[in-house]
PDB file of C-alpha atoms in Angstrom:
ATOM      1  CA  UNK D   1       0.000   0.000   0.000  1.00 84.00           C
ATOM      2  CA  UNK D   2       1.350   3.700  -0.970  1.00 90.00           C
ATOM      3  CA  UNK D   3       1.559   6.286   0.910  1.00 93.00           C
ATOM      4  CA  UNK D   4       0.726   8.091  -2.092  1.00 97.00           C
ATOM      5  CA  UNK D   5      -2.454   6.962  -3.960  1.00 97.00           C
ATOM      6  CA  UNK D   6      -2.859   6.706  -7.718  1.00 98.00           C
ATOM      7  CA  UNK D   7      -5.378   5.448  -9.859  1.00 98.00           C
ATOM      8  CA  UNK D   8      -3.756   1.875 -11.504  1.00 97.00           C
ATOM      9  CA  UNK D   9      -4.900   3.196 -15.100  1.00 97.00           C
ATOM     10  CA  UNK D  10      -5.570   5.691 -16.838  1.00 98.00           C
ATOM     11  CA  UNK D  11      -6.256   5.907 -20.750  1.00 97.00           C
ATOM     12  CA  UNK D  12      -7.335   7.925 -23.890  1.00 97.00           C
ATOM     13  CA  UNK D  13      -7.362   8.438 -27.379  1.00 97.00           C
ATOM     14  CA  UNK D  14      -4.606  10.824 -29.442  1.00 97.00           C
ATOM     15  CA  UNK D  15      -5.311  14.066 -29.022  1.00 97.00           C
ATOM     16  CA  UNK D  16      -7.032  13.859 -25.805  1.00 97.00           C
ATOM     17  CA  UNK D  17      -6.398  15.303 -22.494  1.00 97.00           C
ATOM     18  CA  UNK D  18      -5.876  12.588 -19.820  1.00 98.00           C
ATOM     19  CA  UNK D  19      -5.274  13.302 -16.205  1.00 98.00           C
ATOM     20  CA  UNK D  20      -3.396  10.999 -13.424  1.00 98.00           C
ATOM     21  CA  UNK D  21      -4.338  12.151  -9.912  1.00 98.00           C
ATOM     22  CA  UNK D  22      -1.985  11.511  -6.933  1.00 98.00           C
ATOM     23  CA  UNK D  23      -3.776  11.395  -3.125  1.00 98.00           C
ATOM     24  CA  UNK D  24      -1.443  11.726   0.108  1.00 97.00           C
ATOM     25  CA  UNK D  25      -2.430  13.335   3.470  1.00 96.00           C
ATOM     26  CA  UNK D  26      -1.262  15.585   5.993  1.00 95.00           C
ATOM     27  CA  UNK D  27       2.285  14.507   6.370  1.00 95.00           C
ATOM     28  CA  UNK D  28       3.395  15.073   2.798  1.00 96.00           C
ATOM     29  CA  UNK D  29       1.655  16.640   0.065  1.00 96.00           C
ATOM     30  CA  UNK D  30      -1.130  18.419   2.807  1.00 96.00           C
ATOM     31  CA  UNK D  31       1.821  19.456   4.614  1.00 95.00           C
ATOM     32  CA  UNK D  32       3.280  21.663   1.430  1.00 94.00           C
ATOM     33  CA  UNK D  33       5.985  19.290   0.699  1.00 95.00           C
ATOM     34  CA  UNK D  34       6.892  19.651  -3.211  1.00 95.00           C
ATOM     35  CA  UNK D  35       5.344  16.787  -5.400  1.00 97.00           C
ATOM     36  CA  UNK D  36       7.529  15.714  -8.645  1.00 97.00           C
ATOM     37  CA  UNK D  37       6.435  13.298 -11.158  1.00 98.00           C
ATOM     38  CA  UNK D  38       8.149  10.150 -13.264  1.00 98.00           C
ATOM     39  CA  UNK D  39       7.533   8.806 -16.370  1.00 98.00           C
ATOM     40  CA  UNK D  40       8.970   5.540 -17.295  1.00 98.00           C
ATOM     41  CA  UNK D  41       9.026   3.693 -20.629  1.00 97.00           C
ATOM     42  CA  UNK D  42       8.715   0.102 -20.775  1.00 92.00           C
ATOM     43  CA  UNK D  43      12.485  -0.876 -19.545  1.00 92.00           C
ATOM     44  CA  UNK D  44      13.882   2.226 -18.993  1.00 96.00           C
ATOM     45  CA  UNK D  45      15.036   3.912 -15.375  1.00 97.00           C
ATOM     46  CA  UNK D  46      12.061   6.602 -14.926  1.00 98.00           C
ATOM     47  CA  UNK D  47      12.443  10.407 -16.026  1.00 97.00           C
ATOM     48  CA  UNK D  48      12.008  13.526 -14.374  1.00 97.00           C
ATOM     49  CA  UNK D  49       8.613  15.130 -16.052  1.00 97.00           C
ATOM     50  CA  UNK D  50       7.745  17.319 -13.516  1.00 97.00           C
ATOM     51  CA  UNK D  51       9.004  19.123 -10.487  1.00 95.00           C
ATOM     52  CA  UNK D  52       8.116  21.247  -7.506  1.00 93.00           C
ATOM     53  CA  UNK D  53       4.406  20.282  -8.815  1.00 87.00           C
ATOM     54  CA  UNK D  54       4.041  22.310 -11.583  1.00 93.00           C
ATOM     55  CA  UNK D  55       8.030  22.999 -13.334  1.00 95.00           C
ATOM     56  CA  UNK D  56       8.629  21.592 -16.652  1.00 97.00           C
ATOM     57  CA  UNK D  57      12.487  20.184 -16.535  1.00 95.00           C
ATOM     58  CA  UNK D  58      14.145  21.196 -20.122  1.00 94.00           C
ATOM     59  CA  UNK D  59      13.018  19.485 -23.210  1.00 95.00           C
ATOM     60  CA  UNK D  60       9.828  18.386 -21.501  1.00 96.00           C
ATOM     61  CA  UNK D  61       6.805  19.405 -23.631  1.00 96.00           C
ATOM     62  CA  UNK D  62       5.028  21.774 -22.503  1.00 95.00           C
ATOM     63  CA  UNK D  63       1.331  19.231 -23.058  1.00 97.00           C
ATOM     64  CA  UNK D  64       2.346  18.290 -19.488  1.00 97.00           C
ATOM     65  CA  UNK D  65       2.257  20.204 -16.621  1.00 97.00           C
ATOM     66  CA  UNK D  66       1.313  19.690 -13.017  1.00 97.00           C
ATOM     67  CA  UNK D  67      -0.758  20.962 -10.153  1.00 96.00           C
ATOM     68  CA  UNK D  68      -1.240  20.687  -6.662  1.00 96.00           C
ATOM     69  CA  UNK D  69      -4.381  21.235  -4.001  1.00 95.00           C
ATOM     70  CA  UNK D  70      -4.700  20.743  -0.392  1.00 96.00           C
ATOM     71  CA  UNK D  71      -3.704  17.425   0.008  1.00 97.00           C
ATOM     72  CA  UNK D  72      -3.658  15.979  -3.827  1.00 97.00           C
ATOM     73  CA  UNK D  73      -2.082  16.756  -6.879  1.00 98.00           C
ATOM     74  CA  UNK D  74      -2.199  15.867 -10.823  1.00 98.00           C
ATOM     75  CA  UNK D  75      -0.401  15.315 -13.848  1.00 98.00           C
ATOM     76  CA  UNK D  76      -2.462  16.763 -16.798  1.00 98.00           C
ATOM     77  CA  UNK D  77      -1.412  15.345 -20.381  1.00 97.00           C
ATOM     78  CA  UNK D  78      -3.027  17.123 -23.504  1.00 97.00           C
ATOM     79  CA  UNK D  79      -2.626  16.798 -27.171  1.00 97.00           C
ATOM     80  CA  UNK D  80      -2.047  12.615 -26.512  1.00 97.00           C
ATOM     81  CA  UNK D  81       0.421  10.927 -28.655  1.00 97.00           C
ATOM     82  CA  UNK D  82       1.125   7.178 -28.932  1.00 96.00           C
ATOM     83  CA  UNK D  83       4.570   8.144 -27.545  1.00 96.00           C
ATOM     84  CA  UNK D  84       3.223   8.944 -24.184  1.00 97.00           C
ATOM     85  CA  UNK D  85       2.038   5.088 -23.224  1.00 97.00           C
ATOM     86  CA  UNK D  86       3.975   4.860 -20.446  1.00 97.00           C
ATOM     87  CA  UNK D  87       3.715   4.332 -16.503  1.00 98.00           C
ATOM     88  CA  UNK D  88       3.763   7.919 -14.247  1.00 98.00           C
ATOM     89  CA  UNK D  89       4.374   7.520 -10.873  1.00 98.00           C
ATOM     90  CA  UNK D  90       4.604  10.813  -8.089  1.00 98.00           C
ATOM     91  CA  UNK D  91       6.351  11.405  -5.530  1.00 98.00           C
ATOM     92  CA  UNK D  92       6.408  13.711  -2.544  1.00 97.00           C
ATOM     93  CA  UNK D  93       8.281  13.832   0.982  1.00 96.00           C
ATOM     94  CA  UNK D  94       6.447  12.697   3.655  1.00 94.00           C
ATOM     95  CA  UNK D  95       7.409  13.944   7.420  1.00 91.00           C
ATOM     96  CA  UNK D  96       6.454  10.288   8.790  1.00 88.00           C
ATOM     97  CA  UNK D  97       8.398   8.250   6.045  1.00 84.00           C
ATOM     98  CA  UNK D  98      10.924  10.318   3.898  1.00 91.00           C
ATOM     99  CA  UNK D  99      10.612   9.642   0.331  1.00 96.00           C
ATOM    100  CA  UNK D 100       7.588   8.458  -0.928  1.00 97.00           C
ATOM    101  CA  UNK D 101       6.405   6.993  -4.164  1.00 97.00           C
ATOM    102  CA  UNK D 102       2.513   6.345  -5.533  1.00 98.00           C
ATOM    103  CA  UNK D 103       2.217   2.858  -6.822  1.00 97.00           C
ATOM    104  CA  UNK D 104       2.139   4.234 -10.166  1.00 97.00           C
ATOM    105  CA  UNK D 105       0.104   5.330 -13.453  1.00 98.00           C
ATOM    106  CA  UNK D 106      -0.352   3.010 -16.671  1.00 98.00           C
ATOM    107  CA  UNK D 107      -0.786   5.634 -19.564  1.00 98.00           C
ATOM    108  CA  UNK D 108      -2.529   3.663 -22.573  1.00 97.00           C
ATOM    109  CA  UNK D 109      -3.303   5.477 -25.852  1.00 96.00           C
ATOM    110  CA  UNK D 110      -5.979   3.758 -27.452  1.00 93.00           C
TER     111      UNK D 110
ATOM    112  CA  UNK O   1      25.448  15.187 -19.685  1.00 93.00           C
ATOM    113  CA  UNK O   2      24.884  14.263 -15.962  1.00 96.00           C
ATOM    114  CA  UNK O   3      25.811  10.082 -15.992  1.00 97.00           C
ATOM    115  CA  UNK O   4      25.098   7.276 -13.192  1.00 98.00           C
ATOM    116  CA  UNK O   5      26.331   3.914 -13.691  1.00 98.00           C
ATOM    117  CA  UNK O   6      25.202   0.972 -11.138  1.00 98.00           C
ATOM    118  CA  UNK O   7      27.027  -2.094 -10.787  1.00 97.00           C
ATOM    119  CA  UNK O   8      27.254  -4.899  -8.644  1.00 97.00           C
ATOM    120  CA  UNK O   9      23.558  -6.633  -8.922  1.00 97.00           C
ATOM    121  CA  UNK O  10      23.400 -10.605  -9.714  1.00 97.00           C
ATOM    122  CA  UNK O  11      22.126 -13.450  -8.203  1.00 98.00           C
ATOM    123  CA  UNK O  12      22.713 -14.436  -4.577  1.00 98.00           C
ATOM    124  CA  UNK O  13      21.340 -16.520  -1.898  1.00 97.00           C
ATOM    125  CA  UNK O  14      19.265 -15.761   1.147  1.00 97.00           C
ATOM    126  CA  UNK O  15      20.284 -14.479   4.014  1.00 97.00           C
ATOM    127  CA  UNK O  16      23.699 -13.203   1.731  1.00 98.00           C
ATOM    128  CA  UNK O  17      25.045  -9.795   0.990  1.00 98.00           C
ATOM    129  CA  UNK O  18      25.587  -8.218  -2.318  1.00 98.00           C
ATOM    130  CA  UNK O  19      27.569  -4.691  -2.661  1.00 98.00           C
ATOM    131  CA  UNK O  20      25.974  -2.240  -4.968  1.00 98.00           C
ATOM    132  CA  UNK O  21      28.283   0.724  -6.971  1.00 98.00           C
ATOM    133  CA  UNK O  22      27.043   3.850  -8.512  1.00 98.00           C
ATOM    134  CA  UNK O  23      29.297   5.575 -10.455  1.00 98.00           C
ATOM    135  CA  UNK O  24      28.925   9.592 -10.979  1.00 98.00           C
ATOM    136  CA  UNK O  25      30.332  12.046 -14.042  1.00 96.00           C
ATOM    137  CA  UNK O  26      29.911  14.889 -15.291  1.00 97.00           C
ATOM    138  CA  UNK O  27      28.278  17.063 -12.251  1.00 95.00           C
ATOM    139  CA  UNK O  28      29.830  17.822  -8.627  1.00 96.00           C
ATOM    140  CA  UNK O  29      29.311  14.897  -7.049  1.00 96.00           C
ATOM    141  CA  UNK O  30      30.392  16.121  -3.051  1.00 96.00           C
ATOM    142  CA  UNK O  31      27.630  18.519  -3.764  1.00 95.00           C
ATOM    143  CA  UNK O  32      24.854  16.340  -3.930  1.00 95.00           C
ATOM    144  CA  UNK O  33      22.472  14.250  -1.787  1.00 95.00           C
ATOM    145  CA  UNK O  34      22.151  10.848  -3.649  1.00 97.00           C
ATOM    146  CA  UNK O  35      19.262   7.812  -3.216  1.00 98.00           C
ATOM    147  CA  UNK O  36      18.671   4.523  -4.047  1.00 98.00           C
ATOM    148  CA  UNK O  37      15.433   3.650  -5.170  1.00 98.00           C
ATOM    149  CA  UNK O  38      14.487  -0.179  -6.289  1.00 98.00           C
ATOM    150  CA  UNK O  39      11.657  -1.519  -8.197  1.00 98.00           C
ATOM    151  CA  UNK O  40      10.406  -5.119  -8.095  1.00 98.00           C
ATOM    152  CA  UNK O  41       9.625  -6.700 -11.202  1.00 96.00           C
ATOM    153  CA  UNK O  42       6.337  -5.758 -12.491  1.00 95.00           C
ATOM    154  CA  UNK O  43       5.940  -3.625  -9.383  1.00 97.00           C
ATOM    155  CA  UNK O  44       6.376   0.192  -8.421  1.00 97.00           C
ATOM    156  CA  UNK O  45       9.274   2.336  -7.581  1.00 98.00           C
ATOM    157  CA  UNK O  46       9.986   1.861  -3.961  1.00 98.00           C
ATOM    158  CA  UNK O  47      12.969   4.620  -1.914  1.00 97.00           C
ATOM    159  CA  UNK O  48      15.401   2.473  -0.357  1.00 98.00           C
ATOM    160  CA  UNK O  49      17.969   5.179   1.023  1.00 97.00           C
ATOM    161  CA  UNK O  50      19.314   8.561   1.160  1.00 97.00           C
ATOM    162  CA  UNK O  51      23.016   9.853   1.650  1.00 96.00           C
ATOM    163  CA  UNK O  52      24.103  13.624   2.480  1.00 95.00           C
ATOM    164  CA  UNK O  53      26.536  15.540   0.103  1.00 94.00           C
ATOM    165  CA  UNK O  54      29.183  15.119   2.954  1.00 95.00           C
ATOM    166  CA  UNK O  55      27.917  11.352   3.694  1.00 95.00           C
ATOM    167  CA  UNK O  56      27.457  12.523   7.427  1.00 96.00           C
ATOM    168  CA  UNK O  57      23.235  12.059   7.597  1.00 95.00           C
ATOM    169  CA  UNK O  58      21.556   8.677   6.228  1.00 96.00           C
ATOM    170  CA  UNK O  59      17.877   7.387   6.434  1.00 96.00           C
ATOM    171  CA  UNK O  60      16.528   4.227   5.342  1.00 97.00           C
ATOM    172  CA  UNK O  61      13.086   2.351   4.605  1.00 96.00           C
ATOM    173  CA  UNK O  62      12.117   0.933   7.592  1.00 95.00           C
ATOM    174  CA  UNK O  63      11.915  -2.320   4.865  1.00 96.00           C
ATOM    175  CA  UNK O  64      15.768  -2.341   4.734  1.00 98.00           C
ATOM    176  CA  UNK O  65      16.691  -0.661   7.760  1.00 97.00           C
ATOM    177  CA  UNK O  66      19.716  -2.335   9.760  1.00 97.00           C
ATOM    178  CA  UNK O  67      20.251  -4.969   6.824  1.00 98.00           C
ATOM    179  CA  UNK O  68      21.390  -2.419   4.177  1.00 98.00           C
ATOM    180  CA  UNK O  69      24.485   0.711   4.325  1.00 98.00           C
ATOM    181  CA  UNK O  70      23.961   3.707   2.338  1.00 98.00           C
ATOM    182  CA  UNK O  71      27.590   5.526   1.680  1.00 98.00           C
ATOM    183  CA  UNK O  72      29.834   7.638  -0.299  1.00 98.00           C
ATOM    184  CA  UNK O  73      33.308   8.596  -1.145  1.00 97.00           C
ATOM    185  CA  UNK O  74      33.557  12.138  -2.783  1.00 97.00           C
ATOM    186  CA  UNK O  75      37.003  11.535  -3.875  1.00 97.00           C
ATOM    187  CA  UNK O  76      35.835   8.572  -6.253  1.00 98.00           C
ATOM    188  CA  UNK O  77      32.875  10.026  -7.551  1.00 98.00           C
ATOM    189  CA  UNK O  78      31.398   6.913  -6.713  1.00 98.00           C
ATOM    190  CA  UNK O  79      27.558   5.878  -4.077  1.00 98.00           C
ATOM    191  CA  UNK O  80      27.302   2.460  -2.769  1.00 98.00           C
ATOM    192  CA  UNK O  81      24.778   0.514  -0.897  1.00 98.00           C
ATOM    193  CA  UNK O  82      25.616  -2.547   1.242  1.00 98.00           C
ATOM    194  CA  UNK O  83      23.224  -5.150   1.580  1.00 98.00           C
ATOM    195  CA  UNK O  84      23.422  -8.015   4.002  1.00 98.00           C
ATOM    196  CA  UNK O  85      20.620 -10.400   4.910  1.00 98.00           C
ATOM    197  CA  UNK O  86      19.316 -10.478   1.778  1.00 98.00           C
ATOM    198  CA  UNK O  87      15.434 -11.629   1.324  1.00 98.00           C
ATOM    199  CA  UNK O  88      13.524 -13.014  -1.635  1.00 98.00           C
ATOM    200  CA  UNK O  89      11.461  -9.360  -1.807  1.00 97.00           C
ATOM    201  CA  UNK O  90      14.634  -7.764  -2.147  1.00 98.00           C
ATOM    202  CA  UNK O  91      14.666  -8.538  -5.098  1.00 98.00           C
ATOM    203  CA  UNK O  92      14.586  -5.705  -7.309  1.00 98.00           C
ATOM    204  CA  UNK O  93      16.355  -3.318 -10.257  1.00 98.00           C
ATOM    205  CA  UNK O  94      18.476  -1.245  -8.109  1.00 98.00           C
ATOM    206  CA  UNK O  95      18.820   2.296  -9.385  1.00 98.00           C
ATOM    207  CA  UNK O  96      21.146   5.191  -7.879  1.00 98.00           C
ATOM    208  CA  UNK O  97      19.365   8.626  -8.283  1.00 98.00           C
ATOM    209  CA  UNK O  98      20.692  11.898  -7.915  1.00 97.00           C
ATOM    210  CA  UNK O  99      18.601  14.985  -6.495  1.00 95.00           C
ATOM    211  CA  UNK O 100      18.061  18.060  -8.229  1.00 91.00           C
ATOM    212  CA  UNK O 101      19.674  21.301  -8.054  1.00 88.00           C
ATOM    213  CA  UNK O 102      18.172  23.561  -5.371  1.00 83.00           C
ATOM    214  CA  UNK O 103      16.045  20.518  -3.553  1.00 85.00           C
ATOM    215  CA  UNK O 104      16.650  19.305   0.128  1.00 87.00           C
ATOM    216  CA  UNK O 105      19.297  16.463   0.018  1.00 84.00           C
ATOM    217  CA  UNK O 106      16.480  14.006   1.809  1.00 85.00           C
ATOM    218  CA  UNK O 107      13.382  15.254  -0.106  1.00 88.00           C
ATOM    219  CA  UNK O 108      13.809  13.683  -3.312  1.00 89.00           C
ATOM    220  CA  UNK O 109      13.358  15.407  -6.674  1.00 93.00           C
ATOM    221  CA  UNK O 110      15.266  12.934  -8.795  1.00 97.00           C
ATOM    222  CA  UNK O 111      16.779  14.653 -12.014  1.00 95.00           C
ATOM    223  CA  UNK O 112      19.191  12.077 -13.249  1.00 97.00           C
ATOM    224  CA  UNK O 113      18.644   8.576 -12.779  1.00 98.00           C
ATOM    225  CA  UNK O 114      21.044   5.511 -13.716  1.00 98.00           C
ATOM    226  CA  UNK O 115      19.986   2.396 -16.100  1.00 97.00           C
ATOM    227  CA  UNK O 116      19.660   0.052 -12.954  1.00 98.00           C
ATOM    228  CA  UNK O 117      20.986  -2.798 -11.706  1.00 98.00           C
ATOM    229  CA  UNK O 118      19.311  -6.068 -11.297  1.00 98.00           C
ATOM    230  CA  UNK O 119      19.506  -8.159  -7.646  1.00 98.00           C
ATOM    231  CA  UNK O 120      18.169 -11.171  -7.489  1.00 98.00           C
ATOM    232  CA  UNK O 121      17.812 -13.202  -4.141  1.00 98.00           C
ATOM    233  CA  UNK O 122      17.080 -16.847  -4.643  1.00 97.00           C
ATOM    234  CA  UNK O 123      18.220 -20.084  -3.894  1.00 94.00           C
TER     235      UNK O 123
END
């Protein structure tokens, strides 16, 4: 069980917008820790896509970005390209347990 | 280009130890916090440990704490991470990450990763 909840699945046609939400509580994202989010290709270490829950790293596209709300936050994906099926996994810093991971995000593009 | 090299994973045996090698270039490495992070096969990413810039603060996963070492040496550019009493769900791709310019050594914010290194534990 994660600390950080995320939905197992997510999916949508190209050219859609798609978003992956990401729950915690009040010992990480609730209590204003930063929230960064992972992409990872099929056997590949993940990626940085997003940091400090809403910074595009360079050479990110700018059909992701990232938000954060009281205790939650999401990863918005628009425009959808085939090149996007991936898994997304965020991650936050929680006072109780350090580091902290949600159990990740499969991305299909139907 | 910021590069991270593990080494070290294979196969061992229960209850044995395995030392795992992360090799830095390219950046200031004695400036940096560094982690390792793990991911079972087919599973999630799970954080494993954290190590200061100056190696002198380290905090584990209560999953691996007092079995596994976290550690550095600046002057080699190079992270490790002991592991003794080695379990069957320690088995994992092992990957060193480094954090991000301008974060909290211990928060996370993981700009480079390495390609991983695989551990297996069975016997």
């Amino acid at each position: 069980q994660s600390v950080l909840t995320q939905p197992p699945s997510v999916s949508g046609a190209p050219g859609q917008r798609v978003t992956i939400s990401c729950t915690g509580s009040s010992s990480n994202i609730g209590a204003g820790y930063d929230v960064h989010w992972y992409q990872q290709l099929p056997g590949t270490a993940p990626k940085l896509l997003i940091y400090g829950s809403n910074n595009r790293p360079s050479g990110v596209p700018d059909r992701f970005s990232g938000s954060k709300s009281g205790t939650s936050a999401s990863l918005a994906i628009t425009g959808l390209q085939a090149e996007d099926e991936a898994d997304y996994y965020c991650q936050s810093y929680d006072s109780l347990s350090d580091v902290v991971f949600g159990g990740g995000t499969k991305l299909t593009v139907l | 280009q910021v590069q991270l090299v593990e080494s070290g994973g294979g196969v061992v045996q229960p209850g044995g130890s395995l030392r795992l090698s992360c090799a830095a270039s390219r950046f200031t490495f004695s400036n940096y916090g560094m982690h390792w992070v793990r991911q079972a096969p087919g599973k999630g990413l799970e954080w494993v440990a954290v190590i200061s810039y100056d190696g002198n603060n380290k905090y584990y996963a209560d999953s691996v704490k007092g079995r596994f070492t976290i550690s550095r040496d600046n002057s080699k550019n190079t992270l490790y991470l002991q592991m003794n009493s080695l379990r069957a769900e320690d088995t994992a791709v092992y990957y060193c990450a480094k954090v991000s310019q301008g974060s909290y050594w211990y928060e996370g914010n993981f700009d480079y990763w390495g390609q991983g290194t695989l551990v297996t534990v069975s016997s």
